XYZ file of C-alpha atoms in Angstrom:
338
model
C -164.912 -20.749 26.986
C -165.852 -24.801 27.934
C -163.903 -26.301 30.671
C -162.562 -29.142 28.457
C -159.138 -30.086 29.318
C -156.304 -29.169 26.876
C -154.427 -31.806 24.879
C -151.226 -33.497 26.010
C -147.638 -33.994 24.502
C -145.014 -36.096 25.496
C -141.608 -34.465 27.025
C -138.885 -36.166 24.917
C -138.994 -39.751 23.844
C -139.482 -41.390 27.380
C -140.801 -38.493 29.449
C -144.102 -37.735 30.960
C -147.232 -36.749 28.981
C -148.045 -33.176 30.110
C -150.476 -30.484 28.896
C -149.675 -28.883 25.768
C -149.487 -25.621 27.667
C -147.494 -25.325 31.004
C -147.397 -22.511 33.721
C -144.580 -20.086 34.430
C -144.823 -19.599 38.230
C -141.848 -17.228 38.503
C -144.266 -14.113 38.866
C -146.078 -15.565 41.786
C -143.434 -14.560 43.999
C -140.577 -12.598 41.950
C -139.825 -9.943 39.185
C -143.187 -8.714 38.170
C -144.069 -6.400 40.823
C -146.698 -6.897 43.897
C -148.122 -10.269 44.300
C -151.490 -11.547 45.705
C -150.701 -15.132 47.261
C -154.422 -15.847 47.384
C -154.995 -15.379 43.633
C -151.935 -17.013 42.564
C -153.071 -20.196 44.719
C -156.399 -19.909 42.868
C -154.633 -19.684 39.617
C -152.554 -22.939 40.092
C -155.672 -24.941 40.959
C -157.718 -23.556 38.047
C -154.774 -24.359 35.581
C -154.861 -27.845 36.942
C -158.361 -28.271 36.245
C -157.917 -27.134 32.771
C -154.962 -29.790 32.107
C -152.036 -27.870 32.729
C -149.798 -30.270 34.305
C -146.251 -28.927 33.666
C -145.438 -26.244 36.366
C -142.320 -24.399 35.864
C -139.945 -22.827 38.837
C -136.507 -22.378 39.567
C -134.154 -22.053 42.597
C -133.221 -18.265 41.693
C -136.671 -17.191 41.534
C -136.938 -15.119 44.602
C -134.035 -17.011 46.286
C -135.845 -20.101 46.588
C -139.124 -18.372 47.891
C -140.867 -19.649 44.516
C -140.202 -23.228 45.272
C -141.467 -22.673 48.813
C -144.436 -21.072 47.702
C -145.510 -23.839 45.156
C -144.688 -26.764 47.620
C -148.110 -27.097 49.031
C -149.843 -27.033 45.717
C -147.536 -29.727 44.766
C -147.940 -31.947 47.775
C -151.673 -31.772 47.312
C -151.544 -32.912 43.701
C -148.303 -34.868 43.615
C -149.722 -37.491 41.292
C -151.308 -35.011 38.932
C -148.306 -32.526 38.409
C -144.988 -32.371 36.645
C -142.672 -30.350 38.604
C -139.844 -28.561 36.725
C -137.164 -26.648 38.475
C -133.563 -25.115 37.742
C -130.170 -24.809 38.978
C -127.202 -22.574 37.777
C -127.905 -19.241 39.350
C -125.967 -19.045 42.138
C -126.555 -16.115 44.798
C -123.744 -14.871 46.413
C -124.058 -14.561 50.128
C -122.333 -11.201 50.408
C -124.745 -9.641 47.565
C -128.102 -11.197 47.085
C -128.955 -8.829 43.875
C -126.194 -10.688 41.873
C -126.442 -13.979 39.981
C -123.483 -16.190 39.245
C -123.669 -19.049 36.552
C -122.493 -22.341 38.163
C -122.648 -25.599 36.393
C -120.072 -27.532 38.296
C -120.674 -31.072 39.695
C -120.309 -29.712 43.821
C -122.783 -27.054 43.087
C -125.262 -29.191 41.185
C -125.266 -31.410 44.197
C -125.857 -28.662 46.386
C -128.651 -27.065 44.431
C -130.436 -30.173 43.822
C -130.638 -30.896 47.673
C -131.601 -27.280 48.409
C -134.347 -27.428 45.770
C -135.736 -31.065 46.998
C -135.814 -29.550 50.719
C -137.927 -26.281 49.482
C -140.271 -28.202 47.228
C -140.559 -30.919 49.971
C -140.443 -33.723 47.646
C -138.361 -37.005 47.201
C -137.750 -36.318 43.545
C -138.007 -33.711 41.059
C -139.639 -34.432 37.840
C -137.724 -32.374 35.240
C -134.436 -30.699 36.263
C -133.045 -27.978 34.169
C -129.493 -26.455 33.778
C -130.758 -22.799 33.748
C -127.893 -21.035 32.128
C -124.830 -22.083 30.577
C -121.241 -21.712 32.158
C -118.978 -21.930 29.148
C -115.913 -22.551 31.504
C -117.387 -25.958 32.221
C -117.433 -28.651 29.863
C -121.150 -29.655 28.946
C -120.140 -33.153 29.249
C -119.135 -32.936 32.805
C -122.336 -30.876 33.694
C -124.706 -33.390 32.124
C -122.954 -36.235 33.411
C -123.199 -34.856 36.910
C -127.136 -34.291 36.419
C -127.158 -37.849 35.050
C -125.969 -39.044 38.316
C -128.961 -37.455 40.089
C -131.257 -39.586 37.841
C -129.441 -42.612 38.725
C -129.693 -41.689 42.308
C -133.658 -41.231 42.012
C -133.311 -37.666 43.019
C -134.440 -36.339 39.532
C -136.535 -38.207 36.691
C -135.709 -36.423 33.511
C -133.306 -33.724 32.522
C -133.718 -30.429 30.795
C -131.563 -27.612 29.484
C -132.245 -23.704 28.830
C -130.693 -21.375 26.569
C -128.285 -23.893 24.889
C -127.024 -23.677 21.261
C -127.663 -26.436 18.740
C -124.116 -27.857 19.472
C -124.299 -27.697 23.089
C -127.795 -29.519 22.922
C -126.024 -32.328 20.659
C -123.211 -32.715 23.122
C -125.629 -32.946 26.226
C -127.624 -35.449 24.385
C -124.629 -37.703 23.662
C -124.056 -37.938 27.554
C -127.819 -38.481 28.382
C -131.366 -38.015 27.227
C -132.540 -34.669 27.388
C -136.391 -34.427 27.760
C -137.116 -30.716 27.256
C -135.050 -27.550 26.109
C -136.648 -24.329 27.468
C -135.700 -21.358 25.288
C -137.378 -17.877 24.828
C -139.532 -18.199 21.729
C -142.527 -15.749 20.779
C -143.432 -13.581 17.612
C -140.722 -11.144 19.301
C -138.146 -13.956 19.563
C -137.295 -16.318 17.191
C -133.515 -16.803 16.949
C -133.746 -20.350 17.864
C -135.411 -21.356 14.632
C -132.287 -21.165 12.654
C -130.533 -23.825 14.639
C -131.784 -25.078 17.848
C -135.166 -25.875 16.718
C -133.992 -28.205 13.771
C -131.470 -29.867 16.318
C -134.255 -30.309 18.798
C -136.571 -32.044 16.169
C -133.731 -34.266 15.046
C -132.892 -35.510 18.487
C -136.422 -36.069 19.974
C -136.220 -33.055 22.503
C -139.350 -31.128 23.131
C -139.251 -27.524 23.100
C -140.528 -25.626 26.176
C -140.967 -21.978 24.907
C -140.758 -19.383 27.757
C -141.859 -15.931 27.569
C -144.336 -16.760 24.612
C -146.151 -13.548 25.214
C -143.048 -11.429 25.198
C -143.114 -11.043 28.731
C -146.637 -9.359 28.566
C -145.768 -6.938 25.718
C -147.712 -9.190 23.111
C -150.726 -8.854 25.247
C -151.070 -5.249 24.759
C -151.456 -4.375 28.499
C -148.637 -2.322 28.534
C -146.574 0.230 26.084
C -143.774 1.652 28.219
C -142.031 0.030 31.003
C -141.028 3.261 32.540
C -144.401 4.689 32.699
C -146.705 1.577 33.135
C -144.884 -0.832 35.441
C -143.922 -0.635 39.049
C -140.476 0.202 40.195
C -139.645 -3.319 41.175
C -140.791 -4.965 37.838
C -137.519 -6.212 36.123
C -138.966 -5.658 32.752
C -137.950 -1.905 33.491
C -134.489 -3.034 32.485
C -135.279 -4.997 29.530
C -134.134 -3.233 26.256
C -137.015 -3.801 24.264
C -139.695 -2.102 26.619
C -138.000 1.104 27.427
C -137.738 4.476 25.739
C -137.823 4.539 21.819
C -137.586 0.690 21.784
C -140.994 0.604 23.314
C -142.407 2.817 21.124
C -141.274 1.215 17.948
C -142.427 -2.040 19.193
C -145.883 -0.902 19.928
C -146.662 -0.592 16.567
C -145.774 -3.949 15.823
C -148.929 -5.173 17.706
C -151.214 -4.124 14.690
C -151.142 -7.180 12.671
C -151.826 -9.094 16.012
C -154.590 -6.964 16.668
C -155.948 -7.466 13.102
C -155.935 -11.279 13.479
C -157.396 -11.201 17.035
C -160.259 -9.310 15.856
C -160.986 -11.734 13.253
C -161.089 -14.531 15.887
C -162.699 -12.560 18.421
C -159.944 -13.367 20.366
C -157.240 -11.340 22.704
C -153.822 -10.345 21.420
C -152.305 -12.691 24.055
C -154.407 -15.510 22.768
C -153.256 -14.945 19.121
C -149.504 -14.745 20.237
C -149.989 -17.954 22.041
C -151.749 -19.648 19.442
C -149.070 -18.617 17.047
C -146.384 -20.079 19.183
C -148.407 -23.317 19.816
C -149.010 -23.667 16.049
C -145.044 -23.855 15.597
C -145.317 -27.480 16.575
C -146.911 -28.310 13.305
C -144.924 -25.688 11.341
C -141.423 -26.991 12.444
C -142.566 -30.692 13.195
C -141.634 -31.034 16.996
C -143.607 -31.108 20.174
C -143.581 -28.045 22.393
C -145.169 -26.880 25.593
C -145.285 -22.985 25.991
C -145.257 -21.831 29.602
C -146.911 -18.476 29.625
C -146.744 -17.063 33.199
C -149.542 -15.671 35.248
C -150.919 -15.215 38.459
C -154.362 -14.660 37.548
C -157.279 -16.978 37.219
C -158.754 -15.243 34.265
C -155.464 -14.979 32.401
C -154.902 -19.104 32.861
C -158.594 -19.460 31.351
C -157.401 -17.095 28.535
C -154.337 -18.663 28.019
C -155.436 -22.166 27.731
C -158.436 -21.403 25.314
C -155.649 -20.213 22.933
C -154.739 -23.864 22.392
C -158.085 -24.110 20.309
C -157.315 -21.257 17.930
C -155.989 -22.029 14.642
C -154.439 -19.717 12.506
C -154.779 -19.740 8.847
C -151.943 -19.634 6.479
C -152.850 -15.797 5.611
C -152.854 -14.884 9.159
C -149.338 -16.722 9.380
C -147.801 -14.752 6.427
C -149.160 -11.405 8.182
C -147.692 -12.392 11.378
C -144.207 -13.252 9.704
C -142.449 -10.194 9.687
C -142.977 -8.937 13.041
C -139.981 -10.342 14.731
C -137.329 -9.047 12.243
C -138.578 -5.493 13.109
C -138.274 -5.756 16.973
C -136.299 -2.960 18.273
C -133.624 -4.015 20.999
C -132.338 -7.255 22.447
C -134.114 -9.815 24.544
C -131.720 -9.069 27.157
C -129.237 -6.287 27.992
C -126.119 -8.911 28.105
C -126.957 -11.429 25.534
C -123.960 -13.765 26.167
C -126.176 -15.824 28.451
C -128.448 -16.723 25.618
C -128.165 -19.497 22.817
C -128.253 -16.578 20.334
C -125.212 -14.837 22.109
C -123.363 -18.031 21.533
C -124.163 -19.207 18.072
């Protein structure tokens, strides 16, 4: 591959220009088994060299440890990076394994101050509501987030896993720059309602898990057998037991397209997501997660792959055949509330 930087795209109508592919940083300190801090730091630097400028974290990733880990990198490159973090998944002090969704104003204010301290920055570029608490009116949540913009603690607002109606309500209170939702060859539920609404409102889509949490790379076939005990994918319905066996077979058409392009399965999966920008007529910035230099090079190279109409048609049926839900509890997703 060449070292040419990836193209850029704007977040929302008045947000920052960022690389058309971002980097999900969760796995550098949380959820995917043992980590290598040195390799992760090298991956961050290499991503920036390649034009990746949107770096995604959350206060819930490792109970704040991911934000702390990223802080030195952000400080060293503050004028070059766009920092995205999130609130909403509160960790009860008496049970660190639990997550309680909170969207209320007091918690938002508490959460943003804690994130600013861990990140050691004066302002967060993009602040997401991580998950929706249906017991708090969306208008109230976004109004509280908008206060942070007026106070200079946050520059732009984002939402994650909201329905089309929730997005519309939020936009009526304050401009939403980005919507982060799962979108991949395995997960396409947002295309029915959320994507058209985002296009109408000028909201940029930020697909998370565009590689199906690694399954679309073909790097593992059965979570029970291939992943370490502390890898959270062992509890994902799609990746265990009979579901895993059924879903492995769905990689065959991806493999066919990959061979035609001399590319990896993961590159074709990412190229497909990237190409949905033109298919659906809206800007998007996938945030594949990795902690390896070689993978970030491979992932960014996928931005230069263009799939043919025939290849898109070959890949089209995959999502409808996937066995198992995205999560064991889908009520926390937009699809669970649509």
